Tab-separated table of C-alpha atoms in Angstrom:
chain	number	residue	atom	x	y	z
A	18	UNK	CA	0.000	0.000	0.000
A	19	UNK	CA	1.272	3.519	-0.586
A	20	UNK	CA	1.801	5.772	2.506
A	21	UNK	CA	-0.560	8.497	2.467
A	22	UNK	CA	1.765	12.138	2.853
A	23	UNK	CA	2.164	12.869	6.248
A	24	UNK	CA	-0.107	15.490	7.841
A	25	UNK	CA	1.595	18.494	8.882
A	26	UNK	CA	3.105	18.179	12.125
A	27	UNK	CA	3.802	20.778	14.940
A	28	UNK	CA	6.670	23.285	13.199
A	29	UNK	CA	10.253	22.551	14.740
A	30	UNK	CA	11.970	25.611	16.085
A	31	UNK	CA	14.472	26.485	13.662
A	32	UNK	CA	18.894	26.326	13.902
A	33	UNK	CA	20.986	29.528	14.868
A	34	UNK	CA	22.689	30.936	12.089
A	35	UNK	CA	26.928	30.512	11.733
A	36	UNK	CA	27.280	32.276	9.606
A	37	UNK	CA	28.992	35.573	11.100
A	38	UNK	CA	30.562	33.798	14.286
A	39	UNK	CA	32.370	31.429	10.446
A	40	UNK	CA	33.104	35.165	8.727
A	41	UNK	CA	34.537	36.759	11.895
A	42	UNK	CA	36.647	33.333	12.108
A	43	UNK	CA	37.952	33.327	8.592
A	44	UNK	CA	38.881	37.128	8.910
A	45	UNK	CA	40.986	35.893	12.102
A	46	UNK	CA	43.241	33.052	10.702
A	47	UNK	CA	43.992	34.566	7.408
A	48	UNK	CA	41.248	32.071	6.041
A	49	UNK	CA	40.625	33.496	2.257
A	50	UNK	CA	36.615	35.049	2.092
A	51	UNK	CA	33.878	33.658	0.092
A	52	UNK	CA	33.194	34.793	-3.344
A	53	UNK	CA	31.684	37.872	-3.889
A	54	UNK	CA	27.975	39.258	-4.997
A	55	UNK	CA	27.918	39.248	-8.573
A	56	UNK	CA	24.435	40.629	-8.664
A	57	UNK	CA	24.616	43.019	-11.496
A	58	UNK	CA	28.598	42.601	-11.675
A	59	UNK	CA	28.508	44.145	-15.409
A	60	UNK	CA	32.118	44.297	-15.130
A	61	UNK	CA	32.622	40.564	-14.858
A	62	UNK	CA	29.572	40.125	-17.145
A	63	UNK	CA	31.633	41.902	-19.766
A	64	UNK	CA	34.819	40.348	-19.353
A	65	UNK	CA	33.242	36.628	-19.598
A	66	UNK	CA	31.557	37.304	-22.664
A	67	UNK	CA	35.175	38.463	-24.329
A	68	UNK	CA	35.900	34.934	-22.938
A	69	UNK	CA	33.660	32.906	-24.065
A	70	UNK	CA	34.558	34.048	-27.350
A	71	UNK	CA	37.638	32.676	-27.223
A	72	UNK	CA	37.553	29.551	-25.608
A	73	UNK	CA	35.397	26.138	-26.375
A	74	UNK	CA	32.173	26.007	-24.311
A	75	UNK	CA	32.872	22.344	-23.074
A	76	UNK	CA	36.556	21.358	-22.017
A	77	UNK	CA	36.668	17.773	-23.469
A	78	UNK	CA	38.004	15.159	-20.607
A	79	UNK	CA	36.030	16.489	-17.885
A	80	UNK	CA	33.191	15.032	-15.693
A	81	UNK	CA	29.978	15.802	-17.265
A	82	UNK	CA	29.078	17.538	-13.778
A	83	UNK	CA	32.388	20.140	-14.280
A	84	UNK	CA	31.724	20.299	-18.046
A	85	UNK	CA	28.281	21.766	-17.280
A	86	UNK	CA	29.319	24.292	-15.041
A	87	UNK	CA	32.408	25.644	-17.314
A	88	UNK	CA	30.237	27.931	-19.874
A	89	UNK	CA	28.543	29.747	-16.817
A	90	UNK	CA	31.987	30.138	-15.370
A	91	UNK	CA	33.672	31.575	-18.177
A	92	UNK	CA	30.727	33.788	-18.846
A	93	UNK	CA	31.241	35.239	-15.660
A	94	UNK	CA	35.205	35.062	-15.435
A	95	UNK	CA	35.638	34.287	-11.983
A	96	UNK	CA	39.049	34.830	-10.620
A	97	UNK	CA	41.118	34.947	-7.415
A	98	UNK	CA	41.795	38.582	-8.651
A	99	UNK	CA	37.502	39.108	-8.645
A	100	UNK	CA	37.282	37.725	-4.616
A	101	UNK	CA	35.609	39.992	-2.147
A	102	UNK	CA	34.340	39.781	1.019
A	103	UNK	CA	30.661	38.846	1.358
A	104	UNK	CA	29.202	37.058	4.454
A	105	UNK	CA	25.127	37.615	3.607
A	106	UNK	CA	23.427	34.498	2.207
A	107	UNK	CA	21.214	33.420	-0.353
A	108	UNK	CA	18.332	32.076	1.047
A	109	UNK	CA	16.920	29.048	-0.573
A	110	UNK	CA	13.991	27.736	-0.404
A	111	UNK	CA	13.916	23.624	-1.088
A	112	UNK	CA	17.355	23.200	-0.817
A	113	UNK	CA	16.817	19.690	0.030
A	114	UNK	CA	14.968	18.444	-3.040
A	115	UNK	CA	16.311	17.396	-5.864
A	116	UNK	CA	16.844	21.103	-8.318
A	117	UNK	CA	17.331	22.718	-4.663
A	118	UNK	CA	19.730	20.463	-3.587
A	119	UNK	CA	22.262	21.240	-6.716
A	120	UNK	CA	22.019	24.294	-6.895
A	121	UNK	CA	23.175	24.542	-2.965
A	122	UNK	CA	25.885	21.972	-4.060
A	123	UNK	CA	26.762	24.367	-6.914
A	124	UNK	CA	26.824	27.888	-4.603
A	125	UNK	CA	28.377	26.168	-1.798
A	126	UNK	CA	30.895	24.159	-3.170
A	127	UNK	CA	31.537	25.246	-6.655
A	128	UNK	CA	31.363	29.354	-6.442
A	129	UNK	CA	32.105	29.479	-2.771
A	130	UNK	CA	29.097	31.347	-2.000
A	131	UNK	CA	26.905	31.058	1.638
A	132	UNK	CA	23.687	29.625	1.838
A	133	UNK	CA	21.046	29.183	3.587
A	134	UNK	CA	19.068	25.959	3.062
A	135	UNK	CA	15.482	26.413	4.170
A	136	UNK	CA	13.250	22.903	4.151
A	137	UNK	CA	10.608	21.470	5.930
A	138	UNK	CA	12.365	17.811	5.059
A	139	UNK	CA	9.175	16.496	3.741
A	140	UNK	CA	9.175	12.898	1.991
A	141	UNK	CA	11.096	14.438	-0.683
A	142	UNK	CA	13.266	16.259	0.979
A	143	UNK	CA	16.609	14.550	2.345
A	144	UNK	CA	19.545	16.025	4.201
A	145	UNK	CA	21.713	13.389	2.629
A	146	UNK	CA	21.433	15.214	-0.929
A	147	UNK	CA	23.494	18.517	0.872
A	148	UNK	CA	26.168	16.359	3.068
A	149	UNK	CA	28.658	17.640	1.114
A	150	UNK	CA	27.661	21.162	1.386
A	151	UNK	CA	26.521	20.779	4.876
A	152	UNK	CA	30.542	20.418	5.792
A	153	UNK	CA	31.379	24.035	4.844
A	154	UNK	CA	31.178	26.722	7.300
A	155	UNK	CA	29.036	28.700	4.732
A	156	UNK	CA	26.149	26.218	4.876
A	157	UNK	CA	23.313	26.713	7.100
A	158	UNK	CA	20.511	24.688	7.258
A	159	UNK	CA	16.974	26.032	8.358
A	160	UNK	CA	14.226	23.054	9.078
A	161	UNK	CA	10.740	25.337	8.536
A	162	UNK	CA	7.159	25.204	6.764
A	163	UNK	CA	7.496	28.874	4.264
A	164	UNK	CA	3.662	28.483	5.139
A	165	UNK	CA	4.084	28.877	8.535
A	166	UNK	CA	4.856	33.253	9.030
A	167	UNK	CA	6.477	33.124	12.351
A	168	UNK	CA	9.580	30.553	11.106
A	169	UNK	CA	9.740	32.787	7.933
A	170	UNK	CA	10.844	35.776	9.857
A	171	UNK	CA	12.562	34.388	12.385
A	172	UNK	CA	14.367	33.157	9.496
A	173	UNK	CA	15.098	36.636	7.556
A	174	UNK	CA	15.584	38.387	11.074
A	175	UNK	CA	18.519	35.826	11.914
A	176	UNK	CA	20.128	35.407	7.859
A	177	UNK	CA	19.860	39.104	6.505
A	178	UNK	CA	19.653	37.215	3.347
A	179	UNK	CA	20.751	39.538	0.195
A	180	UNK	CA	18.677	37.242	-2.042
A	181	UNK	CA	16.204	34.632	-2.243
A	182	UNK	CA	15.969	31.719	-4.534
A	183	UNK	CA	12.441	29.958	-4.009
A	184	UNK	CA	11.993	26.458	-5.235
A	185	UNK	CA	9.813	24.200	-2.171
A	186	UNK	CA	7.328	23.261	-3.651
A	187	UNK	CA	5.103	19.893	-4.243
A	188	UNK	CA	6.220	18.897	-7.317
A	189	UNK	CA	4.478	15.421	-8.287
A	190	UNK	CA	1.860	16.016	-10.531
A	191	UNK	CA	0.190	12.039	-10.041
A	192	UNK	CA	0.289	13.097	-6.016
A	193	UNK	CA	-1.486	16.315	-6.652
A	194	UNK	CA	-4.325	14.267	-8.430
A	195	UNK	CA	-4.137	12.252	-5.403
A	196	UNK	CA	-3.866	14.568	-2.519
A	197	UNK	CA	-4.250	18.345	-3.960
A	198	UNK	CA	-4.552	19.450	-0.214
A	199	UNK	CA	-0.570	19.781	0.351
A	200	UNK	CA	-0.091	21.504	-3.054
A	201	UNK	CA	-2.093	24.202	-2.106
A	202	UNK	CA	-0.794	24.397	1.223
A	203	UNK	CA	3.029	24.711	-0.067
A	204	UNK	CA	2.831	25.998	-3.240
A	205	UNK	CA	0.262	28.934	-2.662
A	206	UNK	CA	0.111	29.793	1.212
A	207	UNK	CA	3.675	29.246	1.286
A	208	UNK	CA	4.636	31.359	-1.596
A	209	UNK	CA	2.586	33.679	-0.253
A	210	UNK	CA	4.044	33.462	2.938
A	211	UNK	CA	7.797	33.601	1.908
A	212	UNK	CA	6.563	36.717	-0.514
A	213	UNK	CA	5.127	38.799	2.471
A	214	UNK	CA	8.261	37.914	4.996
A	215	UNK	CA	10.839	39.083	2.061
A	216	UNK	CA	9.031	42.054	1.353
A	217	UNK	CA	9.330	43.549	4.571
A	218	UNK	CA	12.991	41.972	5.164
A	219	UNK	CA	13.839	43.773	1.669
A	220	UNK	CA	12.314	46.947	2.984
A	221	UNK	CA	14.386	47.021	5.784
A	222	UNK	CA	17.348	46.584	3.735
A	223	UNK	CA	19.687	49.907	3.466
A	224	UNK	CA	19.455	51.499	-0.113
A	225	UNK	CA	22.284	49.533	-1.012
A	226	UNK	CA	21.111	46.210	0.144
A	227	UNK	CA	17.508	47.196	-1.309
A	228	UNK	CA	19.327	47.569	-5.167
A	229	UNK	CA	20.908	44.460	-4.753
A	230	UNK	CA	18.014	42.650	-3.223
A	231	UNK	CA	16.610	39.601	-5.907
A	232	UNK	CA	13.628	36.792	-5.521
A	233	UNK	CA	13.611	34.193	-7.330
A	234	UNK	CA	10.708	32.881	-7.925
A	235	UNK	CA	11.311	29.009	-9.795
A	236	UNK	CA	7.942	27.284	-11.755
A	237	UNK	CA	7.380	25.475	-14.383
A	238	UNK	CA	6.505	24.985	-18.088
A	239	UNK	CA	3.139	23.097	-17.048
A	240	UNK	CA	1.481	26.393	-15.995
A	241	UNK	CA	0.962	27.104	-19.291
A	242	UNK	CA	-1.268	23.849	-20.513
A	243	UNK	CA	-0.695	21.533	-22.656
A	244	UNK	CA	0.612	22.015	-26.506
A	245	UNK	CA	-0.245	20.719	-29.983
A	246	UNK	CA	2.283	18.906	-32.492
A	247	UNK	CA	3.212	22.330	-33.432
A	248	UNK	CA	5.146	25.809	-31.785
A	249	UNK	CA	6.867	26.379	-27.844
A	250	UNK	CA	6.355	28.082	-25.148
A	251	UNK	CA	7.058	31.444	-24.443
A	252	UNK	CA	7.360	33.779	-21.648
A	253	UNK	CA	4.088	35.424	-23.213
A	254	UNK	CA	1.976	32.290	-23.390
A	255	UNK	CA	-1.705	32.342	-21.964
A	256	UNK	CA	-1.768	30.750	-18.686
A	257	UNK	CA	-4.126	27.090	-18.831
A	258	UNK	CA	-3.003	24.955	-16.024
A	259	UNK	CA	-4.576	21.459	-16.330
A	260	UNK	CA	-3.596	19.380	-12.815
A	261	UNK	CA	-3.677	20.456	-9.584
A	262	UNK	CA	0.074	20.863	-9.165
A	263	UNK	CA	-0.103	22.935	-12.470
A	264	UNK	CA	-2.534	25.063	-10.700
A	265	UNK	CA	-0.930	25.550	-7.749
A	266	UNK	CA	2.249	26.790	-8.724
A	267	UNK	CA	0.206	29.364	-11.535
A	268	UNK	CA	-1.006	30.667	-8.741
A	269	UNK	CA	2.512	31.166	-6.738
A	270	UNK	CA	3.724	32.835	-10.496
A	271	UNK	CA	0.968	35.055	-10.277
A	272	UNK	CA	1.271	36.025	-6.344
A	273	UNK	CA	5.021	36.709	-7.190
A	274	UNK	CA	4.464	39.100	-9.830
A	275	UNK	CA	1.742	40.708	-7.983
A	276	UNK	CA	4.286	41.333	-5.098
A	277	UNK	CA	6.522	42.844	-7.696
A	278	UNK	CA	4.138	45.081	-9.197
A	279	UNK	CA	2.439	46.060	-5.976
A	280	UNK	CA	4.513	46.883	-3.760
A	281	UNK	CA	7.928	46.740	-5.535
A	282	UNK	CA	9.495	43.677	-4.520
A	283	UNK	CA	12.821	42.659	-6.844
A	284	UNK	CA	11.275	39.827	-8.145
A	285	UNK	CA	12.402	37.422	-11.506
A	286	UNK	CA	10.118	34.724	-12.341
A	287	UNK	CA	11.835	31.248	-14.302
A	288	UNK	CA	9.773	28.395	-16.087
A	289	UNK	CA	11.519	25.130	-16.915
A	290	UNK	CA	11.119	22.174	-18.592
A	291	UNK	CA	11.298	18.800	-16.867
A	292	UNK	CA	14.695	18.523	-14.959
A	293	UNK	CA	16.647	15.127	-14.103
A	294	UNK	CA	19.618	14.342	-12.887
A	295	UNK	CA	21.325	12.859	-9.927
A	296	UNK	CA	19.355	13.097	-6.649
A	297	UNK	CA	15.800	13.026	-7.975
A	298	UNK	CA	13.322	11.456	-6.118
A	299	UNK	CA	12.451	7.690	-7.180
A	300	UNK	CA	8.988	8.208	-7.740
A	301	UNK	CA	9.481	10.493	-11.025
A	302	UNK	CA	9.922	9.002	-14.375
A	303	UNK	CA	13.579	8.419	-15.059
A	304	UNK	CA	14.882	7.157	-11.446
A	305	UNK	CA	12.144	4.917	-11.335
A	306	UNK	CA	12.168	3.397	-14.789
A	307	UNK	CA	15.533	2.459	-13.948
A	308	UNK	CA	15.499	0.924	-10.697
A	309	UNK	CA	12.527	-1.026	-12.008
A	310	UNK	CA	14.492	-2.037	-15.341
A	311	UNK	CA	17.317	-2.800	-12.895
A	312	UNK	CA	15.486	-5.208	-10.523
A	313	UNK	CA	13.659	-6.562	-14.041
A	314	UNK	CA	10.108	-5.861	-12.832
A	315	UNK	CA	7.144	-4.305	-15.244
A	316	UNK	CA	7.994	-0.888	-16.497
A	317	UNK	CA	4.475	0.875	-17.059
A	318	UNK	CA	4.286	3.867	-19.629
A	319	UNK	CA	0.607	5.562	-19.116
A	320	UNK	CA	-1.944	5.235	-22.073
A	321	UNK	CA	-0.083	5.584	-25.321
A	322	UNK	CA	2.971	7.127	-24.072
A	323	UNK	CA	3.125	9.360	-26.689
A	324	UNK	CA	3.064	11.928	-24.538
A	325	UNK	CA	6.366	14.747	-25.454
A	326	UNK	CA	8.389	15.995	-22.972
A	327	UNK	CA	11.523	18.816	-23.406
A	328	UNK	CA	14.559	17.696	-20.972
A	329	UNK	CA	17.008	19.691	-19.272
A	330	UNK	CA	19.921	19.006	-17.094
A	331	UNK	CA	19.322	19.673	-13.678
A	332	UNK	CA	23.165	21.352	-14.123
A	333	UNK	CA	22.053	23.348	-16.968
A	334	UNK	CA	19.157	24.415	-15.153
A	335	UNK	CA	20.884	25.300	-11.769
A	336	UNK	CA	23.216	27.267	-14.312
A	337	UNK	CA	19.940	29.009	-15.809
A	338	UNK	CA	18.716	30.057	-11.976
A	339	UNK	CA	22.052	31.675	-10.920
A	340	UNK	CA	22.454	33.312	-14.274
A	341	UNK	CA	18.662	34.602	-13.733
A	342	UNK	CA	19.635	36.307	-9.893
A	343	UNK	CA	22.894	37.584	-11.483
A	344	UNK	CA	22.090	39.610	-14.667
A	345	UNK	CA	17.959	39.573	-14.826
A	346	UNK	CA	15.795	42.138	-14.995
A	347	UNK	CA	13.622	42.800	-11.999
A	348	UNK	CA	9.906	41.843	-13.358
A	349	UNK	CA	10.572	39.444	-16.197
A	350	UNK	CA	10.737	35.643	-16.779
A	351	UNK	CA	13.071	33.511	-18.153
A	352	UNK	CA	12.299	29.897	-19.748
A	353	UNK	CA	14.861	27.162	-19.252
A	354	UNK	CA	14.293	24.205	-21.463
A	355	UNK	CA	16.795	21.651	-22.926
A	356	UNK	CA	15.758	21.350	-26.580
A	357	UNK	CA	15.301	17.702	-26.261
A	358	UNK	CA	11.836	16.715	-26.783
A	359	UNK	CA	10.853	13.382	-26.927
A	360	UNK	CA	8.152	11.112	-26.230
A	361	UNK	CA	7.442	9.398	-23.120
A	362	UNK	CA	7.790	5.426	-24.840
A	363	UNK	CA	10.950	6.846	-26.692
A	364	UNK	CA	12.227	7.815	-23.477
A	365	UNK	CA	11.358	4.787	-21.144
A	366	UNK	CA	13.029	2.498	-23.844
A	367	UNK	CA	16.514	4.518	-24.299
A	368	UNK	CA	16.677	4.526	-20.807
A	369	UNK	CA	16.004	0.662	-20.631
A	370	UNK	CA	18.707	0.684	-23.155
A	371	UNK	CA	21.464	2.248	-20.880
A	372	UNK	CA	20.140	0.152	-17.939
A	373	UNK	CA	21.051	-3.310	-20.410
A	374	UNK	CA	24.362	-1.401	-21.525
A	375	UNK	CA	25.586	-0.154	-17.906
A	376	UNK	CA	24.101	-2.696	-15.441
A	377	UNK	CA	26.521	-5.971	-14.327
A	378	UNK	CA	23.489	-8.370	-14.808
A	379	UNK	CA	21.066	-9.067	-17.529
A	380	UNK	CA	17.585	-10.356	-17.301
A	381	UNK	CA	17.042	-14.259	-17.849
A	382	UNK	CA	18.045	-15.106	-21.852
A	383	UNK	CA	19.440	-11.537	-21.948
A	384	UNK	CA	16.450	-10.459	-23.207
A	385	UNK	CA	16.543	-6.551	-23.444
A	386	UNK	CA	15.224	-4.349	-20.601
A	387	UNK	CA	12.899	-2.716	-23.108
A	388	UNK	CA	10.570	-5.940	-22.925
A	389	UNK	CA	9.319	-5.019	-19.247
A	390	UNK	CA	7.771	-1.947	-20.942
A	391	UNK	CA	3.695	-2.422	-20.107
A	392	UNK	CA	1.449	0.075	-21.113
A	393	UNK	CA	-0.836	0.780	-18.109
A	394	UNK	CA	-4.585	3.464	-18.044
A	395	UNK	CA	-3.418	7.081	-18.524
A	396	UNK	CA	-3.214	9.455	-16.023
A	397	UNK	CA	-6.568	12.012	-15.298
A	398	UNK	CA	-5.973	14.778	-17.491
A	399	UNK	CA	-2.618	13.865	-18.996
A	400	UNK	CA	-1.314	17.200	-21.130
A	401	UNK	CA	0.192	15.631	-24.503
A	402	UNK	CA	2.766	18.108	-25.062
A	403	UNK	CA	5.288	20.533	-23.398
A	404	UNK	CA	8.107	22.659	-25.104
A	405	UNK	CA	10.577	25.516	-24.612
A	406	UNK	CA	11.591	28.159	-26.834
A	407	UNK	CA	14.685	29.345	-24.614
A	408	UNK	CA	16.127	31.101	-27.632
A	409	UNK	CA	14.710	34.890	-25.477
A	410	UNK	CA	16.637	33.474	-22.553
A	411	UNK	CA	19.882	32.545	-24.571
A	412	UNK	CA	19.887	36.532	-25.783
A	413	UNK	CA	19.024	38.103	-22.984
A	414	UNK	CA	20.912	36.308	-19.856
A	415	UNK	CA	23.998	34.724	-22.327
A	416	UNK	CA	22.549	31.053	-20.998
A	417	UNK	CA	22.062	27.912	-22.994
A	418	UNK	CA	22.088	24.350	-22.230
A	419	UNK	CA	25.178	22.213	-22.692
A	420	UNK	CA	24.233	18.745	-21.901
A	421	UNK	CA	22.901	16.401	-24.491
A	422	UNK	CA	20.442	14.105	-23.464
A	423	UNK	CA	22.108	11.262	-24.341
A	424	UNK	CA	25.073	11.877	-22.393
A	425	UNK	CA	22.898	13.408	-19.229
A	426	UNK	CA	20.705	10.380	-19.748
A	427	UNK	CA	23.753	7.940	-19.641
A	428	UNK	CA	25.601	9.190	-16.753
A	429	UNK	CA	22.377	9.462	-14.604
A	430	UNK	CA	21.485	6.101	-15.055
A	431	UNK	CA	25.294	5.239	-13.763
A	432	UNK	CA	25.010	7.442	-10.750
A	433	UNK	CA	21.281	5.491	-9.615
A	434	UNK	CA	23.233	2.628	-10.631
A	435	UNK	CA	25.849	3.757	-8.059
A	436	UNK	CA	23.924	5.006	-5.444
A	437	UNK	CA	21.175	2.532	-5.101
A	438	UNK	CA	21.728	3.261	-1.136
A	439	UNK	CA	20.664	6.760	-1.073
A	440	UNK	CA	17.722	5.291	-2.860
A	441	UNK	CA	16.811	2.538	-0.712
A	442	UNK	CA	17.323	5.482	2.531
A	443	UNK	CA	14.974	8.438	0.515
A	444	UNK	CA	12.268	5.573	-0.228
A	445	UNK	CA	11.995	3.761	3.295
A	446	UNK	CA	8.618	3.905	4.488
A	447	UNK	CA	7.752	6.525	2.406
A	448	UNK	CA	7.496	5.057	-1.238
A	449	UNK	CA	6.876	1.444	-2.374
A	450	UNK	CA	7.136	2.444	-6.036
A	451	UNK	CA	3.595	1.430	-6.850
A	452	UNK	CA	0.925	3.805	-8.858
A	453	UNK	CA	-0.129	7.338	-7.854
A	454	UNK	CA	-2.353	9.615	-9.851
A	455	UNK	CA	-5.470	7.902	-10.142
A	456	UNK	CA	-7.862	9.992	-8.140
A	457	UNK	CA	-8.362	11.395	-4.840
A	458	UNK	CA	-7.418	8.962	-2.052
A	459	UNK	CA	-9.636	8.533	0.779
């Protein structure tokens, strides 16, 4: 049987901050200081792109991990020369999940940068995704419900954050069918919440702080409905959300520019395409396909599974987000998709593929992986197609996706291959792998 979500429980008092008892330290022993706040660094901007236009966008022999992050680098032209000293964090929200929990991987351990993780650890949510980070003295880690006000500015009053990055959320579209209740909860009380609290923390700000303030407010492509055969998405497409997820985080997008317009809160607003990667929760498509290809049980593809998806990097994307706080405009939103549309069936099969080509064992007869594909009844309302036209984003913010599905695809089957014990830890008691998204549960 499948766990119903937990009901919220009574809020947990949230951890003292570090971070300036860590800055005052490093300033003592000679320690070097974190990166600086490139927020609007125009300067560095400007150098990168002279940069970029001299050196490849992927250095071949790399990790695919480092290869992703090199464009955004160069762009940027970080340097020992460029390091300043700034202690304030980024607040983000999420940063346990699976897009929150690389990009706090990214800030903390690739740019240097402090952080504030802020997560209410919900089934989704796993400390274990941040252990890395968690080991730097610029990592705090904040256990809260955005929904709930009092945490919230506790929160702001204890981090003098100098941006925000917001990305808790419910995220499962077959749980939303199943139990909308939560959806609402985090997606539009929270937002809501976390909107009001960073208002008046940004209003408290001094002018300086104020100019520099950002939110960033992180959705998705499936606010905008479902597509035909033909055309993309754009930042100007009608709003037509079809699940309850969808309509849940419309509603956030809308609160957040609202917030913006009304009363003058910094705030950028990003759509994506569907993200995978490392890290991902087993109950979404890819890391569940595999494991089940992997243990040789029935792989079910809903209805036809002709379904078309665009797929992006969770990299490329975390790329897209700090690229977004860095050198967008206050008021406008950015679409991140990968330019790799395919269809669900296509999909499930490659990735059968991989699991044949990368596991050690094969099923009985070495029959291929791709047999265990059963078609099973579609999901309630399932949207046929989404796609990104990130072609505004690519002018405007310099960004652009650099891994190819293939090669994303390939190397995140090998790390679930890897790392079937962080699976086996996120999914006890919480996830048997059986079907969601059939209706409302009692």
């Amino acid at each position: 049987m499948l766990e119903r979500p937990r009901e919220l429980g009574r809020k947990i008092p949230a951890l003292a901050s570090e971070f300036h008892v860590n800055a005052r330290r490093r300033q003592a022993h000679g320690s070097p200081p974190p990166l600086p706040n490139l927020i609007g660094s125009s300067v560095l901007a400007r150098r990168g792109r002279e940069a970029s236009a001299r050196r490849p966008l992927v250095a071949p022999g790399l990790p695919l991990h480092t290869r992703a992050c090199a464009p955004l680098q160069r762009h940027l032209a970080i340097s020992p020369a460029a390091i300043a000293v700034d202690t304030a964090p980024i607040l983000i929200t999420g940063g346990a999940g699976f897009i929150g929990s690389a990009l706090v991987r990214h800030l903390v351990l690739e740019r240097g940068l402090a952080v504030v993780n802020v997560d209410a650890l919900t089934y989704a949510g796993h400390r274990r995704s941040v252990a890395a980070a968690a080991e730097s003295p610029r990592y705090a880690f904040e256990r809260a419900d955005i929904a709930d006000a009092a945490q919230v500015e506790a929160i702001f009053r204890r981090h003098r954050p100098r941006a925000v990055i917001h990305l808790a959320a419910e995220s499962h579209v077959d749980r939303s069918i199943d139990w909308p209740a939560p959806f609402v909860h985090t997606n539009v009380i929270g937002t809501f919440t976390l909107l009001e609290q960073a208002t008046r923390h940004w209003q408290g700000l001094a002018d300086s702080g104020r100019d520099a303030f950002r939110f960033v407010h992180v959705s998705t492509d499936e606010v905008f409905g479902a597509l035909g055969s033909e055309g993309r998405f754009t930042a100007s497409s009608p709003y037509r959300p079809n699940s309850p997820y969808a309509a849940s985080k419309a509603a956030s997008d809308h609160f957040a520019r609202a917030w913006q317009h009304t009363y003058g809160l910094p705030v950028i607003v990003t759509n994506c395409s569907n993200n995978y990667g490392p890290y991902q929760y087993p109950e979404k498509l890819l890391p569940l396909v595999v494991r089940k290809a992997l243990a040789g049980e029935e792989v079910p593809v809903f209805g036809s599974g002709l379904q078309v998806r665009d797929w992006l990097h969770v990299t490329d994307h975390v790329h897209g987000l700090v690229a977004a706080l860095e050198r967008g405009a206050v008021g406008e939103t950015y679409l991140f998709g990968g330019d790799a549309e395919r269809t669900n069936l296509d999909l499930v099969g490659l990735l059968c593929d991989l699991v044949d080509e990368l596991a050690d064992d094969r099923l009985p007869g070495a029959a291929p992986r791709r047999t265990l594909i059963r078609h099973v009844t579609d999901r309630p309302g399932h949207d046929h197609r989404y796609a990104i036209d990130a072609s505004p984003t690519t002018k405007s913010l310099g960004w652009q996706a650099q891994v190819s599905l293939l090669d994303g695809l390939r190397e995140t089957v090998a790390w679930y291959l890897a790392h079937a014990d962080w699976c086996e830890h996120v999914l006890a008691g919480r996830y048997d792998g059986g079907r969601l998204g059939q209706g409302i549960a009692a």
